[in-house]
CSV table of C-alpha atoms and ligand atoms in Angstrom, one decimal:
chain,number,residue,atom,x,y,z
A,464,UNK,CA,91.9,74.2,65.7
A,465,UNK,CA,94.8,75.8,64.1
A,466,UNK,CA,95.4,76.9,60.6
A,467,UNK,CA,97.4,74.9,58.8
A,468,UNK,CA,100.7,76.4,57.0
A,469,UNK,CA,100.6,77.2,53.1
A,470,UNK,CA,103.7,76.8,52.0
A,471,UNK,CA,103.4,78.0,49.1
A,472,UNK,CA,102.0,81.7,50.7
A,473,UNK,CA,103.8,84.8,50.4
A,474,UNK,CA,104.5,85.2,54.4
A,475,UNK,CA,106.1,81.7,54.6
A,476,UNK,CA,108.3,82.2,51.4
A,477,UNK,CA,109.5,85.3,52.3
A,478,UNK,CA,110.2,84.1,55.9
A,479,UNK,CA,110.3,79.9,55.6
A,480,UNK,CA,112.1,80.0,59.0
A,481,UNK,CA,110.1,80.8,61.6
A,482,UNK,CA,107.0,79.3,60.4
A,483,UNK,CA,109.2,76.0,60.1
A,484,UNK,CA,110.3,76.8,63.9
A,485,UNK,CA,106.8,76.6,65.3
A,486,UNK,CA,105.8,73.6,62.8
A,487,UNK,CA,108.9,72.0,64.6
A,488,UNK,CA,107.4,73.0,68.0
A,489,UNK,CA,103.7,71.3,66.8
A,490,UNK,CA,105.9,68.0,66.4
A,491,UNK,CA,107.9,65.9,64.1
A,492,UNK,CA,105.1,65.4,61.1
A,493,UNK,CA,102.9,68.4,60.7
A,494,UNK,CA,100.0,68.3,58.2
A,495,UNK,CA,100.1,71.7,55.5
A,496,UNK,CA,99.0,73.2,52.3
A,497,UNK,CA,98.6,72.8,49.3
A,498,UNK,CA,96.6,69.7,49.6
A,499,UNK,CA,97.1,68.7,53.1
A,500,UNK,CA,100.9,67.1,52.7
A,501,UNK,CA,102.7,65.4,55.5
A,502,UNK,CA,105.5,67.8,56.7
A,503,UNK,CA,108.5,66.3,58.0
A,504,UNK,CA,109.8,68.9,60.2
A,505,UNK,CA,112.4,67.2,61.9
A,506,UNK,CA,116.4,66.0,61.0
A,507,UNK,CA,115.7,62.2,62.3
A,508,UNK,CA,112.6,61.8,60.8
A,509,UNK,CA,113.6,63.5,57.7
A,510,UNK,CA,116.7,61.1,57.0
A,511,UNK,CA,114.5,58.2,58.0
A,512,UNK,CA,111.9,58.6,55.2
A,513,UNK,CA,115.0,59.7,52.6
A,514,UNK,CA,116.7,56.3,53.5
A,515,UNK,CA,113.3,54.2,53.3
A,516,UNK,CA,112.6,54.0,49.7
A,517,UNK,CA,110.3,50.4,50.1
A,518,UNK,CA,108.3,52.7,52.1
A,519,UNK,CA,108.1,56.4,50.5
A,520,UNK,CA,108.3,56.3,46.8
A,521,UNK,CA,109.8,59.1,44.7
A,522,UNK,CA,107.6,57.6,41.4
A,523,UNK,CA,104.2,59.7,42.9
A,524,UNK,CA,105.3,63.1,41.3
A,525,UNK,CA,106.3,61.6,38.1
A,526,UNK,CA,102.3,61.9,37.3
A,527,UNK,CA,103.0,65.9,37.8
A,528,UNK,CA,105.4,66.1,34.8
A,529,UNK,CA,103.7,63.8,32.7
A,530,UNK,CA,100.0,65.0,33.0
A,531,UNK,CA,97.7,63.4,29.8
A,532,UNK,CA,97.3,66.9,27.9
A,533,UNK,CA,100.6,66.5,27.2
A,534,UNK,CA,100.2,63.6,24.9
A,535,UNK,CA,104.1,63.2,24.7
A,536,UNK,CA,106.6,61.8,26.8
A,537,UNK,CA,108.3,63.9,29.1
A,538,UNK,CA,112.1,62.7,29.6
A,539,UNK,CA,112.1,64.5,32.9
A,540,UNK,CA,109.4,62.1,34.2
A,541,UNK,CA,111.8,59.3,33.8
A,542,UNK,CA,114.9,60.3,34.7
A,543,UNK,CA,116.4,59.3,38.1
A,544,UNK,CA,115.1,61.3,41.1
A,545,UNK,CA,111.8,59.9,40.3
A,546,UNK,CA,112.5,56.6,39.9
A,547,UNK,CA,112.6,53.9,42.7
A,548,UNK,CA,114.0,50.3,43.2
A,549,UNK,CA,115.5,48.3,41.1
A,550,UNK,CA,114.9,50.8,37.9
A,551,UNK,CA,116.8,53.3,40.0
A,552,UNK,CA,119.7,51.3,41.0
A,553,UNK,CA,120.6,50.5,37.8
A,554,UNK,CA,120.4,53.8,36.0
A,555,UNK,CA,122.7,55.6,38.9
A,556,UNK,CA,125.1,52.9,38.4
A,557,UNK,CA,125.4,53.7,35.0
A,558,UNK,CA,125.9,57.2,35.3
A,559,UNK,CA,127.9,57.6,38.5
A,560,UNK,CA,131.2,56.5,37.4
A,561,UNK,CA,131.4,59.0,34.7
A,562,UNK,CA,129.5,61.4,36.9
A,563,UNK,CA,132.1,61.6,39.5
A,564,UNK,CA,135.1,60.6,37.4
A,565,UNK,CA,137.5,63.3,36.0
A,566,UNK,CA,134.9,64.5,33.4
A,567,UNK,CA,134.2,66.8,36.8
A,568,UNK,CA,137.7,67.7,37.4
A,569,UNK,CA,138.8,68.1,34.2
A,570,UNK,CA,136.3,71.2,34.0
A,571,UNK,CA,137.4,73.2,37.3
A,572,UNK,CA,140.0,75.4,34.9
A,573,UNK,CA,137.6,76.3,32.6
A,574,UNK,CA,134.6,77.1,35.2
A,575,UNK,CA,137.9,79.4,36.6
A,576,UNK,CA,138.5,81.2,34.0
A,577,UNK,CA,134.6,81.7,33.4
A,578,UNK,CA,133.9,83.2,36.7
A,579,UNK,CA,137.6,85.5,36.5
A,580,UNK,CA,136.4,86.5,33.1
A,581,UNK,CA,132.6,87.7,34.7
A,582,UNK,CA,134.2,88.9,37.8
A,583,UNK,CA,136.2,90.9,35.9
A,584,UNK,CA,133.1,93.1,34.0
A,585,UNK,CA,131.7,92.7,37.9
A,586,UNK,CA,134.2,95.2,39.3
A,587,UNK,CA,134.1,97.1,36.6
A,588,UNK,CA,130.5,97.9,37.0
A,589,UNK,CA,130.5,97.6,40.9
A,590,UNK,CA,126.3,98.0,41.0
A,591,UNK,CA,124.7,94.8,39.6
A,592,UNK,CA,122.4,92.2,40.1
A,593,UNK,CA,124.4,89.7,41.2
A,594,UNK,CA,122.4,86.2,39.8
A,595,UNK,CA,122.2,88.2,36.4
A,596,UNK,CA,126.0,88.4,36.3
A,597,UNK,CA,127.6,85.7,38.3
A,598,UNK,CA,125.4,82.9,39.9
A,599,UNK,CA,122.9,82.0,37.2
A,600,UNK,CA,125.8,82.3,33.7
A,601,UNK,CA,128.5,79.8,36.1
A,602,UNK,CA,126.2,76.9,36.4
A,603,UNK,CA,124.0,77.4,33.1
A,604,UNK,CA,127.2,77.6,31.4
A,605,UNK,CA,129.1,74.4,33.1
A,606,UNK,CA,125.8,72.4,32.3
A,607,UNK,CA,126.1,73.3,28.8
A,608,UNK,CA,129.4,72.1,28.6
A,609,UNK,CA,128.6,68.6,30.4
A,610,UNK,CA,125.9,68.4,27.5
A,611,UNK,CA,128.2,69.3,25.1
A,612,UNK,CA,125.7,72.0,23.8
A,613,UNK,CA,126.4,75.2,22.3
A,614,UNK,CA,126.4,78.0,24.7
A,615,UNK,CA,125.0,80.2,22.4
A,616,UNK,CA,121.5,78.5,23.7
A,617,UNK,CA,121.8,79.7,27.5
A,618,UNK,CA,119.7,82.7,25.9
A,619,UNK,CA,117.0,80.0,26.0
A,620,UNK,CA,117.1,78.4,29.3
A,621,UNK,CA,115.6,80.3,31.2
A,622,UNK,CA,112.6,79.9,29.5
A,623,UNK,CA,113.0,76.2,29.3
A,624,UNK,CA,113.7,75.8,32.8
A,625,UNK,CA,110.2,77.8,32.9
A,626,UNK,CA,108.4,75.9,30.7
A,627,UNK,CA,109.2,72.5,32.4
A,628,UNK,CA,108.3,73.7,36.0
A,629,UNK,CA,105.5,74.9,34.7
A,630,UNK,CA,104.0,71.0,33.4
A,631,UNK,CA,103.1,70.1,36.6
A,632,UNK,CA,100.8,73.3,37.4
A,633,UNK,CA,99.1,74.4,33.7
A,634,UNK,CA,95.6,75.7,34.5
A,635,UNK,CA,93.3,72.8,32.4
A,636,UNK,CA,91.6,75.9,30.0
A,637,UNK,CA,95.2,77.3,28.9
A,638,UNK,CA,95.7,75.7,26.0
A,639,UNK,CA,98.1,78.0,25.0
A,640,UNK,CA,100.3,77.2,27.8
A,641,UNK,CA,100.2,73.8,27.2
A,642,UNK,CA,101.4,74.4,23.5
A,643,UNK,CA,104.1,76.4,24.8
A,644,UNK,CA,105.2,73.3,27.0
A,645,UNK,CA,104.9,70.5,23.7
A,646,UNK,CA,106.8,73.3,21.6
A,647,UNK,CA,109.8,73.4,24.6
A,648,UNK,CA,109.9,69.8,25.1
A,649,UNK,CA,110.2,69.4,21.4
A,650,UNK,CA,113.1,72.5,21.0
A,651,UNK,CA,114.9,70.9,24.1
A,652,UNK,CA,115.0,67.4,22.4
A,653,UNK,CA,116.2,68.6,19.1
A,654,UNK,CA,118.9,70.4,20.7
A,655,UNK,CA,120.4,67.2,23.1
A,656,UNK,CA,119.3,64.7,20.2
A,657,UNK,CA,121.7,67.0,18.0
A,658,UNK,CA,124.8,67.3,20.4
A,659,UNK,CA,124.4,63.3,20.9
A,660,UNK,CA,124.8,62.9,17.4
A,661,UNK,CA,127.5,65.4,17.2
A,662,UNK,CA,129.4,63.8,20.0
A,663,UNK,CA,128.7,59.9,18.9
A,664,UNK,CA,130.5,61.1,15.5
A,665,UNK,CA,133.4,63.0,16.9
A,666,UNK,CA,133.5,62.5,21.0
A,667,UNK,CA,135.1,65.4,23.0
A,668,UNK,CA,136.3,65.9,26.7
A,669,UNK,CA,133.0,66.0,28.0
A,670,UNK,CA,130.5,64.0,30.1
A,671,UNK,CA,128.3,63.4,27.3
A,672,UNK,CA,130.8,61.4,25.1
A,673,UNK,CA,131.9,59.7,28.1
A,674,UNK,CA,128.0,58.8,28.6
A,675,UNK,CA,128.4,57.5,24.8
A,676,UNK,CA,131.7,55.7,25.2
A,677,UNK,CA,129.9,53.9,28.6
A,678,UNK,CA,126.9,52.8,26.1
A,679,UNK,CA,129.2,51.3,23.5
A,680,UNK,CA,130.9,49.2,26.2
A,681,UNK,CA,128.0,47.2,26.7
A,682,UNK,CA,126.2,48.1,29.8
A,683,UNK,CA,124.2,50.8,27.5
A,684,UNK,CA,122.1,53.2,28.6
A,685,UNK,CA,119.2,53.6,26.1
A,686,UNK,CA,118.4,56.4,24.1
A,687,UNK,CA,115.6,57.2,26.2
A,688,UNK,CA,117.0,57.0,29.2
A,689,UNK,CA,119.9,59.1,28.1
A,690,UNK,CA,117.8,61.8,27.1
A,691,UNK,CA,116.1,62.0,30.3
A,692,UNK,CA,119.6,62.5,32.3
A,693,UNK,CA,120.4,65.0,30.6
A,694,UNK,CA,116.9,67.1,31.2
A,695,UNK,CA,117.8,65.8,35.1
A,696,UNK,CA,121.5,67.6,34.7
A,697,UNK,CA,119.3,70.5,33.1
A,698,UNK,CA,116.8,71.4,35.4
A,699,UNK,CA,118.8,69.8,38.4
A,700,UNK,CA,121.9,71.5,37.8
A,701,UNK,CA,121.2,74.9,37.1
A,702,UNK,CA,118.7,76.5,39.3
A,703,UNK,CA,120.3,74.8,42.5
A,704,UNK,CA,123.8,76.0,42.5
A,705,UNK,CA,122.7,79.2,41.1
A,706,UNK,CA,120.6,79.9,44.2
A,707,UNK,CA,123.5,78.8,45.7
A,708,UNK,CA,126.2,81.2,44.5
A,709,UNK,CA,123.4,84.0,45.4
A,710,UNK,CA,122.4,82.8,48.7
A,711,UNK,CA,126.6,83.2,49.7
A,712,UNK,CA,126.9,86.8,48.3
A,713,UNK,CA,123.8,87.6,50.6
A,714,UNK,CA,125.8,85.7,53.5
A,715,UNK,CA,128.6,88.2,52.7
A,716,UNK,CA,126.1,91.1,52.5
A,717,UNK,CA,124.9,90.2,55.9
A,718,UNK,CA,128.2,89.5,57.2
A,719,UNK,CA,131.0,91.9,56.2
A,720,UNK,CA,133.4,90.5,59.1
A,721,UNK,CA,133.2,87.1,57.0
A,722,UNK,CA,134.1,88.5,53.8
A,723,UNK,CA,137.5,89.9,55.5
A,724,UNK,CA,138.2,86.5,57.3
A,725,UNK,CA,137.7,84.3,53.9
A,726,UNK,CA,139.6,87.1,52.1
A,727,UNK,CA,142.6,86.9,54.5
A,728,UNK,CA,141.7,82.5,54.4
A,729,UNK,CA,140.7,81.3,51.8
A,730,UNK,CA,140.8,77.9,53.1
A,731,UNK,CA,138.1,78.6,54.6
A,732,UNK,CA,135.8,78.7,51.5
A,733,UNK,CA,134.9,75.2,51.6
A,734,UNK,CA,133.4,75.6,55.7
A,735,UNK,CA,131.8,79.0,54.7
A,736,UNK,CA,130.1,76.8,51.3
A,737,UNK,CA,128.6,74.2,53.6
A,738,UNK,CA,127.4,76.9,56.2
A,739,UNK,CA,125.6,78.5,53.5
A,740,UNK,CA,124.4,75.3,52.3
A,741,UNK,CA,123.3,74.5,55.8
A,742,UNK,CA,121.5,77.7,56.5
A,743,UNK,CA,119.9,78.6,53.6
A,744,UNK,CA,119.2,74.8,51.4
A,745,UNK,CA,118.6,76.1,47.6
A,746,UNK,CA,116.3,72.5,47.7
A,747,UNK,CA,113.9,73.4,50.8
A,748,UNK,CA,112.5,70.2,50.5
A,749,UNK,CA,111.5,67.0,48.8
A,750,UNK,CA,108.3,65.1,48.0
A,751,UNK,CA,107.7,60.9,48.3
A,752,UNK,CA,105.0,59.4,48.2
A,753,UNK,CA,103.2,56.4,51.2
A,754,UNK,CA,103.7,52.9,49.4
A,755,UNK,CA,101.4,51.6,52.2
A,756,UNK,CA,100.2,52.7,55.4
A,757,UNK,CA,103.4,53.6,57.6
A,758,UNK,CA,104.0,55.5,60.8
A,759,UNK,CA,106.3,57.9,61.0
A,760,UNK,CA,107.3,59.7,65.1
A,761,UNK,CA,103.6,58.0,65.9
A,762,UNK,CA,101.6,59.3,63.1
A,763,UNK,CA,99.9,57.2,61.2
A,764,UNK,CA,100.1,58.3,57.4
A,765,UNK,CA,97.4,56.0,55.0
A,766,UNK,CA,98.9,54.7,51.6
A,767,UNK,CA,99.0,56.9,49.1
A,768,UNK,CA,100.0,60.4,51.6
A,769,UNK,CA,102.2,62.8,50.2
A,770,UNK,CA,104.8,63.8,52.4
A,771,UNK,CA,107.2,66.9,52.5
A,772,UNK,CA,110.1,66.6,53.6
A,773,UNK,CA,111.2,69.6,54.5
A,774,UNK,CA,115.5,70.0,54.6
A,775,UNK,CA,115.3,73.6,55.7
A,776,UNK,CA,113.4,72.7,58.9
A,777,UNK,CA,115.8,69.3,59.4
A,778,UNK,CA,118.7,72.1,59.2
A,779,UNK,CA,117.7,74.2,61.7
A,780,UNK,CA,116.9,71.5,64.2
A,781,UNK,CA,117.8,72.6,67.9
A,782,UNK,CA,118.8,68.6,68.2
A,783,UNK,CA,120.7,68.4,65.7
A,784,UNK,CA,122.6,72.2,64.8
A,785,UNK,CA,122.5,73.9,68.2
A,786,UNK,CA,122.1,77.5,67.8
A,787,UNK,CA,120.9,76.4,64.5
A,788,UNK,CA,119.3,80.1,63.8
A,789,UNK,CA,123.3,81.3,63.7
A,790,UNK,CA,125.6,81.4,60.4
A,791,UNK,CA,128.2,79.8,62.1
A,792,UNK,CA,131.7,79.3,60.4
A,793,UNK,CA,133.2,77.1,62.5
A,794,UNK,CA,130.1,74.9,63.1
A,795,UNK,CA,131.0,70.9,64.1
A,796,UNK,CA,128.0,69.5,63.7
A,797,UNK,CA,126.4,66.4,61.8
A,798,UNK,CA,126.0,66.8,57.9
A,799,UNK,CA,123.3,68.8,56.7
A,800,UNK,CA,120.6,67.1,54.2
A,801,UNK,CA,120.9,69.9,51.6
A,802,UNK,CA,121.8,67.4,48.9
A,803,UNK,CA,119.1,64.3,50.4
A,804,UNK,CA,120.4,61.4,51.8
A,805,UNK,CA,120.4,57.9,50.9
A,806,UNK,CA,119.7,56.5,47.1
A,807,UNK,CA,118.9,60.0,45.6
A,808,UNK,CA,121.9,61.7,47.7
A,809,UNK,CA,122.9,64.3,44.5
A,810,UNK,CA,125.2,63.3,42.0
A,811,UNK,CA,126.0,67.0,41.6
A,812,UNK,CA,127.4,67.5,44.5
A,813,UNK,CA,130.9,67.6,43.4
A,814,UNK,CA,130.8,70.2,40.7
A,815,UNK,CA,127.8,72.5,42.8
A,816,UNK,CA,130.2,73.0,45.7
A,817,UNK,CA,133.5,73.2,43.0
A,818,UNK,CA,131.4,76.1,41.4
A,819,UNK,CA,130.5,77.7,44.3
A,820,UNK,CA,134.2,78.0,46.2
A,821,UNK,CA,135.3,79.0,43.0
A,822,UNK,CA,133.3,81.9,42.8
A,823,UNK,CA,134.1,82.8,45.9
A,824,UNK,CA,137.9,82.4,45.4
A,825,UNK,CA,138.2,84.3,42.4
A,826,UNK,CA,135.7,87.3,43.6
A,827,UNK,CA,137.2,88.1,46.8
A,828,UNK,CA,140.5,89.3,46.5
A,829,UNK,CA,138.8,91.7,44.8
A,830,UNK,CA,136.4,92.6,47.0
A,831,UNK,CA,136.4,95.2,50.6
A,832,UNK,CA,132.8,94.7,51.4
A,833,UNK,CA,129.6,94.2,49.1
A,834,UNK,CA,126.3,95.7,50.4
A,835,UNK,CA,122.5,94.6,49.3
A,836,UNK,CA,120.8,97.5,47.5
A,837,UNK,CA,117.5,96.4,47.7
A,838,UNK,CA,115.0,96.6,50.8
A,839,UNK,CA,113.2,93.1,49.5
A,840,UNK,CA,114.5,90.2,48.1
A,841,UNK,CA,112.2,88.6,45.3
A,842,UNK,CA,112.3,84.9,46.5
A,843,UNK,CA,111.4,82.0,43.8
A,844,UNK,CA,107.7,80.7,44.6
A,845,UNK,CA,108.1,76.6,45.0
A,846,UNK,CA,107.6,74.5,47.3
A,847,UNK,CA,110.9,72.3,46.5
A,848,UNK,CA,113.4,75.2,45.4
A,849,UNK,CA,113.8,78.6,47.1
A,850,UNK,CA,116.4,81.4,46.1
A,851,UNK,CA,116.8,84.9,44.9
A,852,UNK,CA,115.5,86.0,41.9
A,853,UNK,CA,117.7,88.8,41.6
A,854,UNK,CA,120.0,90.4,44.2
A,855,UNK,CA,120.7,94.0,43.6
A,856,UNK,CA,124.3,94.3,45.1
A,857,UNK,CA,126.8,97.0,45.1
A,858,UNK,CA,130.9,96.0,45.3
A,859,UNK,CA,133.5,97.9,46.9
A,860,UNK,CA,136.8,97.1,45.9
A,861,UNK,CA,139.6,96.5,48.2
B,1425,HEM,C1,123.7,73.5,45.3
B,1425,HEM,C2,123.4,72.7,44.3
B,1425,HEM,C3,122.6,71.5,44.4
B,1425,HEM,C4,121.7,71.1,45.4
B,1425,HEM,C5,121.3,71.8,46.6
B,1425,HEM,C6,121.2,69.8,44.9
B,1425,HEM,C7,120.3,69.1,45.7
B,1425,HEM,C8,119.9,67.8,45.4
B,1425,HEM,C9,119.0,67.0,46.2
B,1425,HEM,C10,118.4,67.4,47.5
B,1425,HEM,C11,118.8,65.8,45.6
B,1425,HEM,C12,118.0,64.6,46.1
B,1425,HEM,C13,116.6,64.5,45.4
B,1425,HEM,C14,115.7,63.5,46.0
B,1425,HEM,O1,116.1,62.8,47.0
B,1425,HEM,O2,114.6,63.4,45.6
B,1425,HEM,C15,119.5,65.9,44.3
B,1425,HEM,C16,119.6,64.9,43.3
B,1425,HEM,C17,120.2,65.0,42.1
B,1425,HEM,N1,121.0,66.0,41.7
B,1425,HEM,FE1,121.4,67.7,42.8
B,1425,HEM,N2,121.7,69.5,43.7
B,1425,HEM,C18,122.6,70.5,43.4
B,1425,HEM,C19,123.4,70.5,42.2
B,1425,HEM,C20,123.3,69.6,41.2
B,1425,HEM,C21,124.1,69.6,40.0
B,1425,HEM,C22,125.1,70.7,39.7
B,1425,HEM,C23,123.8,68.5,39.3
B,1425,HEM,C24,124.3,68.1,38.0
B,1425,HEM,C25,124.7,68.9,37.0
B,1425,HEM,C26,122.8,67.8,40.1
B,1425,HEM,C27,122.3,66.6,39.7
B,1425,HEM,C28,121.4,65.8,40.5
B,1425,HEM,C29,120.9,64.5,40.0
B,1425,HEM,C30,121.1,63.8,38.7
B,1425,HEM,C31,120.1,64.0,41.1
B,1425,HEM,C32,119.3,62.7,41.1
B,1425,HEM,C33,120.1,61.6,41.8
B,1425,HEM,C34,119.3,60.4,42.0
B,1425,HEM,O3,118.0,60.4,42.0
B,1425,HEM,O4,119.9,59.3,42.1
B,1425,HEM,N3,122.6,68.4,41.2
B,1425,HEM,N4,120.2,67.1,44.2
């Protein structure tokens, strides 16, 4: 009998890909660790179970991020990805027009001038850690601005962003954690609860008083609900794209020919963004739930089964993205899951891949080459995210 995969061990986080190869080569739904989880290992399969949401439910992991110790309400628990039909439907309607609208566009001068202004003290130090100074301060600070909060609270994040992750996996004895969780729920809520009322009183060019305006005009989005989008922006929004922005410098790292070719075409950003989001997903995978018992590539999965699906396997599927193993520029192949598919397809996904070609179009006409000055990369442990902690990187200038 063979072992099954942990995927949440060091050897499969380190190197996700070609453990997902021969999961792919045991068949299309693979059984893994923790807890014996359906892996969906395939592209087909995997846009089969995003698309049926009468069948796989996203509500299941709601239950992780609103365990009873917490004797609160966690807004994250109710906010969109983990809602299903009809609640969903409604919500996204809501929020999608102003989501998409110019509230987006309006904001690609400003993230410009960010990442010119960071690039700048970049070449001036030429050896840094790259997320430190580019790829985490570009999306924490654009997500402060959609929430209209004061930037001078990005000192906190991180530890929010910790905090949160942590609800679902608090060891039952550590009280002390779970304190530390109330206490951050609690801070985070002042904070948005303050900027609401802040931005009710005197609206601004933002996303939030365009949220506001929206509620006046009658189709209202409660209170509650939005509080909970804007922990969704918050813990959607951030540790994605910055994973993002560092998984493209290590692209470069790796590929020094590609620098010089986006250098001398930029309009190739955009291809070289989607390659990167291709090859390296910052989401890994997602988790739904079996509403009843359902068959999936002629497995039979009982109510109740939790399955992975995993979008870094589906990109590297020999069906789908031939020579799927290559960073290939000029790739023509069917769109890559990175952002899901179907009802929960990301409503980010606008402003993640505006932030990331923006990076990249301000940084390198600047740069000659940029080299990794680390041996090993400290990778993020989850089984839905995966990036670079840091990234030690050294910049040559041109
Ligand atoms: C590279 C960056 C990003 C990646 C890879 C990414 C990926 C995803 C994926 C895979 C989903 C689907 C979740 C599911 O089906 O369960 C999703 C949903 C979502 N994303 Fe993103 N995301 C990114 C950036 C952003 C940004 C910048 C924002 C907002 C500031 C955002 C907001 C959301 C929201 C609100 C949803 C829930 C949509 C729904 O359930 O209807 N994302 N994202």
């Amino acid at each position: 009998m063979r072992t099954r995969l942990d995927c949440l061990s060091r050897e499969f986080i380190e190197n996700p890909h070609a453990h997902l190869a021969e999961l792919r080569r045991q068949g299309p739904i693979v059984q893994v660790d923790p807890g014996g989880m359906w892996a969906v290992t395939r592209y087909d399969e995997a846009q089969h179970v995003l698309k049926s949401p009468q069948l796989f439910s996203s509500t299941g992991m709601r239950l992780a991020f609103q365990p009873e110790w917490l004797g609160r309400a966690n807004p994250l628990a109710e906010s969109l990805p983990f809602l299903d039909p009809p609640q969903h439907g409604r919500l996204r309607t809501l929020v999608l027009r102003d989501f998409t609208s110019a509230a987006i566009k309006r904001l690609e001068p400003r993230i410009r001038a960010l990442a010119r202004e960071r690039i700048a003290r970049l070449m001036e130090q030429r050896t840094v850690d790259y997320m430190e100074a580019l790829a985490v301060p570009i999306p924490a600070t654009v997500v402060c601005w959609l929430l209209g909060l004061d930037t001078a609270l990005l000192k906190h994040f991180e530890r929010w962003a910790h905090d949160i992750a942590l609800i679902g996996g608090v060891h039952p004895e550590d009280t002390k954690q779970m304190e530390q969780c109330r206490r951050t729920l609690d801070e985070m809520e002042r904070h948005v609860q303050g900027a609401l009322d802040a931005r009710r009183k005197t609206p601004g060019d933002d996303l939030m008083s365009d949220l506001l305006q929206a509620s006046a005009g009658g189709q209202a989005l409660t209170p509650q609900e939005l509080m909970s989008f804007f922990f969704v922006l918050f813990t959607g929004g951030v540790e994605t794209t910055t994973y993002l922005l560092g998984q493209s410098a290590r692209m470069l790292c790796q590929h020094p020919e590609l620098l010089l070719r986006l250098r001398q075409t930029p309009a190739l950003i955009p291809r070289f963004v989607e390659e990167t989001l291709r090859y390296e997903p910052s989401a890994v995978a997602l988790l739904r739930t079996c509403l009843q018992d359902v068959t999936v590539a002629d497995t039979a999965l009982p109510k109740g089964s939790v399955v992975l699906v995993s979008l870094a396997s589906a990109a590297r599927d020999e069906k789908v993205f031939p020579d799927g193993d290559r960073f290939i520029l000029e790739r023509e192949s069917a769109q890559h899951l990175s952002f899901g598919h179907g009802i929960h397809f990301c409503l980010g996904v606008m402003l993640a891949r505006m932030e990331a070609c923006i990076a990249l179009e301000e940084l390198l006409p600047h740069v000659g080459r940029m080299e990794l000055r680390t041996e090993r990369i400290d990778w993020t442990t989850s089984l839905v995210v995966r990036g670079p902690r840091t990234l030690p990187v050294e910049l040559f200038p041109t």
